[in-house]
Coordinates of C-alpha atoms in Angstrom, one line a residue:
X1 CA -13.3 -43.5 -25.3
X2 CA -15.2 -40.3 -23.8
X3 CA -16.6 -39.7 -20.8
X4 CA -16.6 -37.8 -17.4
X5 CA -13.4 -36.1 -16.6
X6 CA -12.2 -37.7 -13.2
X7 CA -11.5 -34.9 -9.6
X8 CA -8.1 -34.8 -11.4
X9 CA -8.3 -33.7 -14.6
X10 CA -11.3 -31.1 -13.4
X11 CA -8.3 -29.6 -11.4
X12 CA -5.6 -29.5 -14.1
X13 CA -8.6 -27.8 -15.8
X14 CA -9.0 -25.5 -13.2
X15 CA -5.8 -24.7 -12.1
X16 CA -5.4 -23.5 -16.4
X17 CA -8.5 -22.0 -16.1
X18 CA -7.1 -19.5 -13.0
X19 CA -10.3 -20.7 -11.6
X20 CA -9.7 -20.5 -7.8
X21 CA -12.8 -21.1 -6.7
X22 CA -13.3 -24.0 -8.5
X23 CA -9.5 -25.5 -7.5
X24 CA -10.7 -24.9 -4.0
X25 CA -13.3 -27.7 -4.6
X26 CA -11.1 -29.9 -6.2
X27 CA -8.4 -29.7 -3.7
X28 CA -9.3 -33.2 -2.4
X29 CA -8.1 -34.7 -5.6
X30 CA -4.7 -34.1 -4.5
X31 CA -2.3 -31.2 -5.0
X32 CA 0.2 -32.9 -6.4
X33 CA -2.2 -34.3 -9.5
X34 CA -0.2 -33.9 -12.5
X35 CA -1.2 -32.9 -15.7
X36 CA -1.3 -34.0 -19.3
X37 CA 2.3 -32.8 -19.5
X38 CA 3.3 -34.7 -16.8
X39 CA 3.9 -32.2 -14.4
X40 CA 2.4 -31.7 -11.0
X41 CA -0.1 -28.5 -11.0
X42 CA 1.4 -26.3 -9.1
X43 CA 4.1 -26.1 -12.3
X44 CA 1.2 -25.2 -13.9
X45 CA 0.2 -21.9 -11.4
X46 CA 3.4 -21.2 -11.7
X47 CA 4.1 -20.6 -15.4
X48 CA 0.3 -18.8 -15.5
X49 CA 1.8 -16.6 -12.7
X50 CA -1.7 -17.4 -10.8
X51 CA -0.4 -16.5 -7.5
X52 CA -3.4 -17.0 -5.5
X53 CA -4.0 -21.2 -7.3
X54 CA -0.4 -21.8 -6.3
X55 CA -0.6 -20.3 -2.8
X56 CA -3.7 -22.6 -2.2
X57 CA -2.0 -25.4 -3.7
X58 CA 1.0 -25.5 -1.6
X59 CA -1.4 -24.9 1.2
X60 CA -3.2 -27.6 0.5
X61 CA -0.1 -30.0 0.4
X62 CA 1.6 -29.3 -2.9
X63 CA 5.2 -29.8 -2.2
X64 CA 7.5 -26.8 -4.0
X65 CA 10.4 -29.2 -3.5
X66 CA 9.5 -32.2 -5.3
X67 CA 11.9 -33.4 -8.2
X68 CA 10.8 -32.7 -11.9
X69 CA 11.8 -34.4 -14.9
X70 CA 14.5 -32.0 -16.0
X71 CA 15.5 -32.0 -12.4
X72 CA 14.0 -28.8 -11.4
X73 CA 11.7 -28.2 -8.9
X74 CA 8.6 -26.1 -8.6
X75 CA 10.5 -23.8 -6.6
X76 CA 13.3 -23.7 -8.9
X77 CA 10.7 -23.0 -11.3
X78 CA 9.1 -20.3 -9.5
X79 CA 12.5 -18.4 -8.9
X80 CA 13.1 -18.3 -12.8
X81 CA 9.8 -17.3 -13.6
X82 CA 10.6 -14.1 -11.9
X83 CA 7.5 -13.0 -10.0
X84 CA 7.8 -12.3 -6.4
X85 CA 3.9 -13.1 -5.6
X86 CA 4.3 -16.7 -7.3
X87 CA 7.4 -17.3 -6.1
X88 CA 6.4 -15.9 -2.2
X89 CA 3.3 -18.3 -2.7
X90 CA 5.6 -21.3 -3.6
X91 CA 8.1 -20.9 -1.0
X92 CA 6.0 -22.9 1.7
X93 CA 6.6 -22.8 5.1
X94 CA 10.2 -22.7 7.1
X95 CA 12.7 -23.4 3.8
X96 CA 15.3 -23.0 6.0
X97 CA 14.5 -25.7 8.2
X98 CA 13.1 -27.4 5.2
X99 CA 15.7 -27.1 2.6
X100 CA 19.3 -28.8 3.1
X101 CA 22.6 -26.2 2.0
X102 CA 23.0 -27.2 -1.1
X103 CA 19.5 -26.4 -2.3
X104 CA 19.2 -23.3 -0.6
X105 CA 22.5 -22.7 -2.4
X106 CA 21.4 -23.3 -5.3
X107 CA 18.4 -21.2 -4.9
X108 CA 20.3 -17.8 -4.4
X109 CA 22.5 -18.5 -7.5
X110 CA 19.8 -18.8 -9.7
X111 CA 17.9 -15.9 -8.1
X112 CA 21.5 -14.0 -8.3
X113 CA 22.0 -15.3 -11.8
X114 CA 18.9 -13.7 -13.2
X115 CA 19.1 -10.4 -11.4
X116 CA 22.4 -9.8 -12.6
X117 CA 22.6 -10.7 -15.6
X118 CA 19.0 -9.8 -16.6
X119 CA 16.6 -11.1 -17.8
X120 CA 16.3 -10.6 -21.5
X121 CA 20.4 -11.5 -21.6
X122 CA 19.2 -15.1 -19.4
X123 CA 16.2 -15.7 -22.0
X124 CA 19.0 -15.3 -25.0
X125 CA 21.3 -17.7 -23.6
X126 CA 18.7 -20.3 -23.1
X127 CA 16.4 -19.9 -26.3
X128 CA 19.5 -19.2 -28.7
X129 CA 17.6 -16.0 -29.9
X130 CA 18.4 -12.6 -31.4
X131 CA 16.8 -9.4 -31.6
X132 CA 15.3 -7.1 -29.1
X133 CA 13.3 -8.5 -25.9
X134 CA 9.5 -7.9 -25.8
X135 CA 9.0 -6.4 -22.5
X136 CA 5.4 -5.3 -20.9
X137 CA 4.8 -3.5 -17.2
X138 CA 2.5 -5.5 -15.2
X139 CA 1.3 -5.5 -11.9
X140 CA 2.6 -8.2 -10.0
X141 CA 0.1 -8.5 -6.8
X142 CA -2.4 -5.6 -6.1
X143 CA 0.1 -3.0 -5.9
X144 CA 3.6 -3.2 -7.4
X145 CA 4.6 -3.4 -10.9
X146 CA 7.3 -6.2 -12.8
X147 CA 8.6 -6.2 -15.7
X148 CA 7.5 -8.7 -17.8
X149 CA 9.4 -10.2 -20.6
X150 CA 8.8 -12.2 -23.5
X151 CA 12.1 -13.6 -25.8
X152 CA 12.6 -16.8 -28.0
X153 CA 8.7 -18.2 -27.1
X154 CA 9.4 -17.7 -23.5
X155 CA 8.5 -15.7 -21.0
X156 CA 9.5 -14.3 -17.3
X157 CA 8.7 -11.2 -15.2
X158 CA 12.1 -9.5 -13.8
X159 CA 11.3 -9.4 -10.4
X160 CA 14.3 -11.8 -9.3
X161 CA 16.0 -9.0 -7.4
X162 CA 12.8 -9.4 -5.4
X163 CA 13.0 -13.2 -5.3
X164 CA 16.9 -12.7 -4.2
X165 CA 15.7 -10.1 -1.5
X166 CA 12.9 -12.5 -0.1
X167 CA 15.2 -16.2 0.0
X168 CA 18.1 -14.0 1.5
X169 CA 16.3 -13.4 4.3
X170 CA 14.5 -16.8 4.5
X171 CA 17.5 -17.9 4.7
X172 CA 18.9 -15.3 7.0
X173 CA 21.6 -14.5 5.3
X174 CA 22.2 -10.6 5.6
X175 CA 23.7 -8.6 2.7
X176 CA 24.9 -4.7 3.3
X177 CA 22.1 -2.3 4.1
X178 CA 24.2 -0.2 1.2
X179 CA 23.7 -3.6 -1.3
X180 CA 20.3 -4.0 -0.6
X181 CA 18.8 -0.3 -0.8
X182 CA 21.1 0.3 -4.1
X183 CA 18.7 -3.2 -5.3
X184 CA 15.5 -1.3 -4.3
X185 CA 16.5 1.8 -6.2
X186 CA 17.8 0.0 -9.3
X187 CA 14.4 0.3 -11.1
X188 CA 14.2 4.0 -10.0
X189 CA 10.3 3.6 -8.8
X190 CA 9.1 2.8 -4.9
X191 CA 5.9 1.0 -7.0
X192 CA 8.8 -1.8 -8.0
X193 CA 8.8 -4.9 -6.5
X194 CA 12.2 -4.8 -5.6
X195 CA 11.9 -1.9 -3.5
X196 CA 8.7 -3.6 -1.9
X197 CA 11.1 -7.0 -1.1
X198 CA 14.0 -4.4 0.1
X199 CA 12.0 -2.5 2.2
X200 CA 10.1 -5.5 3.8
X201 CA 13.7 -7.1 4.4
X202 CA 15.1 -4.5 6.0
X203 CA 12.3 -3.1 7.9
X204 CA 12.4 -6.8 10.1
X205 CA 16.3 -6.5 10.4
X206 CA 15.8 -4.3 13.7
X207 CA 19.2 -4.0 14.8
X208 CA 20.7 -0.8 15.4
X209 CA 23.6 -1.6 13.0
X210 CA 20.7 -1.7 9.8
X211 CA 18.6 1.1 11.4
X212 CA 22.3 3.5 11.1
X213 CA 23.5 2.3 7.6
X214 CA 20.3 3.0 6.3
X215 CA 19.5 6.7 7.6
X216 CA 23.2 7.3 6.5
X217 CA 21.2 7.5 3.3
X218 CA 19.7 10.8 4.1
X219 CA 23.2 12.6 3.0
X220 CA 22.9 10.8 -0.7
X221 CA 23.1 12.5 -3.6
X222 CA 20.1 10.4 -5.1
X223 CA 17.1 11.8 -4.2
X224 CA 15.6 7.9 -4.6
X225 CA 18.0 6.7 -1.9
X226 CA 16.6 9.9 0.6
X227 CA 13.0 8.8 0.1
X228 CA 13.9 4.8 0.6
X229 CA 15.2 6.6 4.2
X230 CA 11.4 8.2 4.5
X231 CA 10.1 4.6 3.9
X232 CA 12.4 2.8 6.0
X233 CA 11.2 5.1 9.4
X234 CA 8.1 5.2 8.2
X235 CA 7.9 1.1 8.2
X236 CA 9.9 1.4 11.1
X237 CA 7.0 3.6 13.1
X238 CA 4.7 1.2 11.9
X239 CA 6.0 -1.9 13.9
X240 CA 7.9 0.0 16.5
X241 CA 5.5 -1.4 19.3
X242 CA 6.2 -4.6 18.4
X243 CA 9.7 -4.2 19.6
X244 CA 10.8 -3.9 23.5
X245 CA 13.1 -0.4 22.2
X246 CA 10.0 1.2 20.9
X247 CA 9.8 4.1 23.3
X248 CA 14.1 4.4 22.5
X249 CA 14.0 4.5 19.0
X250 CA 10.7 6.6 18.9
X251 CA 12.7 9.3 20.3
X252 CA 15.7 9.0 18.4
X253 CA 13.6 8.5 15.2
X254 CA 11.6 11.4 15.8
X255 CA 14.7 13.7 16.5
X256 CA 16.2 12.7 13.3
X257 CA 12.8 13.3 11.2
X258 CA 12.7 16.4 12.8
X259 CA 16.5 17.5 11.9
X260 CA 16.0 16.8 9.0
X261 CA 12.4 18.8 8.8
X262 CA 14.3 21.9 9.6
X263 CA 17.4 21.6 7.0
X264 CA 15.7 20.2 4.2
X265 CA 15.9 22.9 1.2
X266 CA 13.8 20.6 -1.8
X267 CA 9.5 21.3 -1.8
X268 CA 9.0 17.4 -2.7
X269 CA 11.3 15.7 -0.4
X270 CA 10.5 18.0 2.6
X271 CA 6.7 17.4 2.3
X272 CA 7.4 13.6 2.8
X273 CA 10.1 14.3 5.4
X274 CA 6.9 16.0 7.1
X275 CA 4.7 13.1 6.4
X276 CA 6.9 10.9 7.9
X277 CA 7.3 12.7 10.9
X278 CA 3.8 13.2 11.4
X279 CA 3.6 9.3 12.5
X280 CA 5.7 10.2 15.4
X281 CA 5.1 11.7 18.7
X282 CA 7.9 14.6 19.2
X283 CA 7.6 17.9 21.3
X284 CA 8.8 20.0 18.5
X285 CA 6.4 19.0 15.9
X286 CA 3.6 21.7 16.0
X287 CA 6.4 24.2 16.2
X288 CA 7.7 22.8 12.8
X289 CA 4.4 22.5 11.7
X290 CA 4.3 26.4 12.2
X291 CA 7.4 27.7 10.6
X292 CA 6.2 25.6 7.8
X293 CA 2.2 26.9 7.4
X294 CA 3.4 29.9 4.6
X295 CA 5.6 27.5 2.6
X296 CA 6.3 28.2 -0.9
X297 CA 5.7 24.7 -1.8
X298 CA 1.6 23.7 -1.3
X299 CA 2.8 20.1 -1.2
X300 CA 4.8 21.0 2.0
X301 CA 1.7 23.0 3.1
X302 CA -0.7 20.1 2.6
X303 CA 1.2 18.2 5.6
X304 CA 1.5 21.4 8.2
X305 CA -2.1 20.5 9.7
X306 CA -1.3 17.1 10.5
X307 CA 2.0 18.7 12.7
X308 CA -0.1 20.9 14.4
X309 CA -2.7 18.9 15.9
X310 CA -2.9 16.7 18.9
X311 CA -5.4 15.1 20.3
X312 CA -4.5 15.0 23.7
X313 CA -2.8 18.6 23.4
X314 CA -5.4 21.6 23.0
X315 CA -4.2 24.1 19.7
X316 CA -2.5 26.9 20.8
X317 CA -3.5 30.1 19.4
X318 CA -0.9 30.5 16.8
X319 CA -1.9 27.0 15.7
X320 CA -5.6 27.8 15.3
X321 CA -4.9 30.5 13.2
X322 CA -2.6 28.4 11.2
X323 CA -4.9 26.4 10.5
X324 CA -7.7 29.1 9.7
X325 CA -5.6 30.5 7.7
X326 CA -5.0 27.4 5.4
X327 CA -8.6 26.8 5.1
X328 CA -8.2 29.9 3.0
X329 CA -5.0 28.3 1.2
X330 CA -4.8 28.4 -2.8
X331 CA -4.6 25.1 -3.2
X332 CA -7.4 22.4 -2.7
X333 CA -5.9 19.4 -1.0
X334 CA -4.3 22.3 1.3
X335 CA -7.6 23.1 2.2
X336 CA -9.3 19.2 2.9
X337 CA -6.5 18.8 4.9
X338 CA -6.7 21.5 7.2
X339 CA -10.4 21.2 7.4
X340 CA -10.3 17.9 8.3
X341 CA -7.8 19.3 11.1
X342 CA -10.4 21.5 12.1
X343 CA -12.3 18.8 13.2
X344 CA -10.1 18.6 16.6
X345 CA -10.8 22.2 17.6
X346 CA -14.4 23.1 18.1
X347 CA -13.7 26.4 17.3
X348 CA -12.8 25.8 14.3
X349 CA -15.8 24.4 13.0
X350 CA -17.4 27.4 11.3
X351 CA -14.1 27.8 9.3
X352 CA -13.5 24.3 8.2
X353 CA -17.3 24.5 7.3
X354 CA -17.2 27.4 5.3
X355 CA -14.2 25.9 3.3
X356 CA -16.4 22.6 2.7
X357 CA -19.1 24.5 1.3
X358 CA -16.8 25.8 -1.6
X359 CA -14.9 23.0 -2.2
X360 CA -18.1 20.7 -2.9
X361 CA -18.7 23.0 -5.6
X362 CA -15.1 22.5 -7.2
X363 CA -14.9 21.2 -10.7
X364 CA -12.6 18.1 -9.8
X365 CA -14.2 15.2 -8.6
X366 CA -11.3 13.9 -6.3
X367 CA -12.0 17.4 -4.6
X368 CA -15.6 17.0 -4.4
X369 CA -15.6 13.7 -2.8
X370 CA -13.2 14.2 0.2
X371 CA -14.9 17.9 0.7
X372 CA -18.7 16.1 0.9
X373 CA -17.2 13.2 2.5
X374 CA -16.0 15.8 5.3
X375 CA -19.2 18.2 5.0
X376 CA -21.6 14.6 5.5
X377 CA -19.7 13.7 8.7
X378 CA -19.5 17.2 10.4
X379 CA -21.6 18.1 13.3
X380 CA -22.7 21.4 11.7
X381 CA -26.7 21.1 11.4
X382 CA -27.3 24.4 9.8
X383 CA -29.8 25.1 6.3
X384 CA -26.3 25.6 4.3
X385 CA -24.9 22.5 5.1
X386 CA -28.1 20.4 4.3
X387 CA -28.9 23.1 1.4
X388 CA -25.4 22.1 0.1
X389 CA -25.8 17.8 0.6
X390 CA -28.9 18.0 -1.3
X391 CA -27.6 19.6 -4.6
X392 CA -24.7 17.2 -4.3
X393 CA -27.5 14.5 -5.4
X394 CA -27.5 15.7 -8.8
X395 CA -23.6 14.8 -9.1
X396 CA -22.7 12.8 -11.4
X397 CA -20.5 10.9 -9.6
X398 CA -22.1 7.6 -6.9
X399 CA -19.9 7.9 -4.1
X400 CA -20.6 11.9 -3.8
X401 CA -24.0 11.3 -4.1
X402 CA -23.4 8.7 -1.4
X403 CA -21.9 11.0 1.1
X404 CA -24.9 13.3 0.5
X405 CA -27.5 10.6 1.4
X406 CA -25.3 10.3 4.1
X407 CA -25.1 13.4 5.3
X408 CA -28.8 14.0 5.1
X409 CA -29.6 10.9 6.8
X410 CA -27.6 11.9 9.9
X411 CA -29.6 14.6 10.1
X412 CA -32.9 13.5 9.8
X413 CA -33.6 15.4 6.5
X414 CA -36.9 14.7 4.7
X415 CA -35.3 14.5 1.2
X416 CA -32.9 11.5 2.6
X417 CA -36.2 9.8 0.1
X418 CA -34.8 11.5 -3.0
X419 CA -31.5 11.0 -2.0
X420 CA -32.1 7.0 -1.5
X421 CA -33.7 7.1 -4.9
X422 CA -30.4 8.8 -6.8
X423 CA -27.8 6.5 -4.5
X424 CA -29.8 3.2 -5.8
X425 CA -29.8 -0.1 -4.1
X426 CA -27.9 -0.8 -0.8
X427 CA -26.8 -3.4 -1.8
X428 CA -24.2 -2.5 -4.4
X429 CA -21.9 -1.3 -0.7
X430 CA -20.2 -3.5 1.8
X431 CA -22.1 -4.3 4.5
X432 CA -19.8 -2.5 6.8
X433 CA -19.7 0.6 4.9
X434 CA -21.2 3.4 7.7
X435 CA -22.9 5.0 5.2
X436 CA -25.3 2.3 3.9
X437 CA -25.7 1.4 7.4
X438 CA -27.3 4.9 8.1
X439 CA -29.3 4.7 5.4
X440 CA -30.8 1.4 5.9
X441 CA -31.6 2.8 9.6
X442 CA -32.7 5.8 8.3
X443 CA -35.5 3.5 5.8
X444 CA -36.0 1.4 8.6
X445 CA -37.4 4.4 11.1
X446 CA -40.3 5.5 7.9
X447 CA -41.5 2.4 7.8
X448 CA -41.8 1.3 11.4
X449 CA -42.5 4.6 13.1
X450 CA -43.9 3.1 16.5
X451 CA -40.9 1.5 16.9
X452 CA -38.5 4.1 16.8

């Protein structure tokens, strides 16, 4: 017999559908609704790896805990499945309150059991097959990549040193700094998820026993383990005034950055030695800044102008010309950077401005974009500049011609009209995007004249 499907089975059919929206309505049918296969929903999420259906479920009320027919739970299910964003959205709220020992046990064997023995080798021994693995690089959440892979008619994503990471520290339990960071280097890429879940771990351990083993890394021979050391301060600058030792370790941070500023030999690693150290406030920065400003390497050369300005500490004169002098620099991004420098030291203006005017005519549009971008918001209010915005309207690429409107706008130019005309509709940018904002002012001053 037909008929209307009841609240439930509208959310079974939404939760396959990786419909979010529509599972947000439908919550009130209950979270825990099971399915045709006799499983509750949030199964479902998880085997679609729809992290954001299963993170509204368990929200909602869906318990992660709750006993399945083959004696699994949804949690259980999540940690074989492999991907950290399902399995983070599963978790739920305090598991170690929540959970009794020997789940929690039980938890970090099978997370430990997949990540070392693998995950193609796991698939094997449960499907019985032979054969090579199918695997597939996919992006877990909006930013780091899993491996996902398919053997026997099943498939997981390989992210369980992730999941390990994550329920260790859930659970508190706290493995060697030297364990952990060789986990987040395994994969040999910071865009894994296991370096994500290492370096998230470690930057909340904030003892000074896990800040020392891990900048003992700086010495390694593995140039990955160096760089997790570059992540690590750098997370570690970004919560330092959450701390009560944030002035202590800023210091002591800094001082290390900065050692290690003036000893290191390699281009690549010293540039994001510089970019790390450029989130701290140390006395000897600008003068490292300077004694790097002719460096071989333009990726090192790139970070000088961020070491040599302050904004509470007028440039010296060395550091002006410094920075004049990379506005002149070989390389592009060498120059956008030390334009945008510029911008601290009025003096400076007519160099950075000159620059901008060149580089908006440069054949790369990831050039051209910063460059008008930087040109738009300068206070320079000469012909050239304006000149310069208005040919940018013929560019073929939107957000350049946005920054022209833009830039014309702010300064009150008559062929903002044109420019309005070759952006197209408003509407199509966020409503807090600066730039759409000026040009709906800028519309809203032609058509009501009195009242401006």
């Amino acid at each position: 017999m037909g008929g209307e499907k009841t609240g439930s089975g509208r959310l079974v059919d939404a939760v396959r559908a990786k419909d979010a929206d529509a599972v947000r309505e439908l919550l009130a049918a209950g979270p825990d609704t099971v399915g045709p296969d006799g499983l509750p929903v949030l199964c479902a999420a998880v085997t679609a790896y729809d992290a954001p259906v299963a993170e509204m479920l368990v929200e909602a009320g869906a318990d992660p805990d709750r006993p399945l027919p083959d004696g699994t739970t949804p949690l259980e299910r999540a940690v074989v499945g492999g991907s950290p964003a399902v399995f983070s959205a599963v978790l739920g709220a305090e598991p170690r309150l929540r959970l009794p020992e020997d789940a929690r046990e039980r938890l970090l064997a099978l997370a430990r059991r997949w990540y070392e023995t693998g995950a193609a080798e796991e698939l094997r021994r449960l499907t019985g097959a032979r054969g090579p693995a199918e695997t597939a690089r996919v992006l877990d959440d909006d930013h780091d990549w899993v491996w996902e892979v398919t053997l026997g008619g099943r498939t997981v994503r390989a992210g369980h040193g992730s999941v390990l990471s994550t329920l260790e520290w859930a659970f508190r339990i706290l493995p060697p700094v030297d364990e952990l960071i060789a986990r987040a280097v395994r994969e040999q890429d910071d865009a894994h998820v296991d370096w994500w879940a290492v370096r998230s771990v470690l930057a909340q351990r904030r003892s000074f026993e896990t800040y020392s083993a891990v900048v003992a890394h700086r010495r390694h021979p593995s140039p990955l383990n160096r760089r997790f050391v570059l992540d690590h301060l750098r997370d570690r600058s970004f919560f330092r005034y959450h701390t009560n030792s944030a002035a202590y370790y800023d210091k002591k941070e800094g001082t290390f950055l900065a050692d290690w500023a003036m000893a290191e030999t390699d281009g690549e690693m010293l540039a994001r030695v510089l970019d790390a150290y450029t989130e701290y406030d140390h006395p000897d920065q600008r003068a490292i800044g300077l004694s790097h400003a002719g460096h071989p390497d333009p990726r090192v050369r790139r970070e000088v102008p961020w070491c040599l300005i302050d904004e509470d500490v007028a440039l010296t004169a060395e550091a002006r010309e410094a920075l004049r002098t990379l506005t002149l620099d070989p390389d592009a991004q060498v120059r956008l950077n030390a334009c945008e420098a510029c911008g601290y030291d009025e003096e400076l203006s007519p160099d950075a401005v000159r620059a901008l005017l060149l580089l908006v005519e440069e054949a790369d549009p990831d050039v051209r974009r910063p460059a008008a971008a930087q040109l738009a918001g300068c206070r320079d209010r000469t012909p050239a500049v304006a000149d310069a915005l208005a040919a940018l309207l013929d560019d073929g690429d939107r957000e350049i011609r946005m920054e022209a409107a833009y830039g014309l706008a702010k300064r009150d130019d008559p062929r903002t009209a044109v420019a309005l005309d070759r952006v197209g509709s408003l509407r199509d940018f966020s409503e807090h995007d600066h730039r759409a904002d000026a040009l709906w002012g800028w519309r809203w001053r032609q058509e009501h004249p009195a009242d401006s």
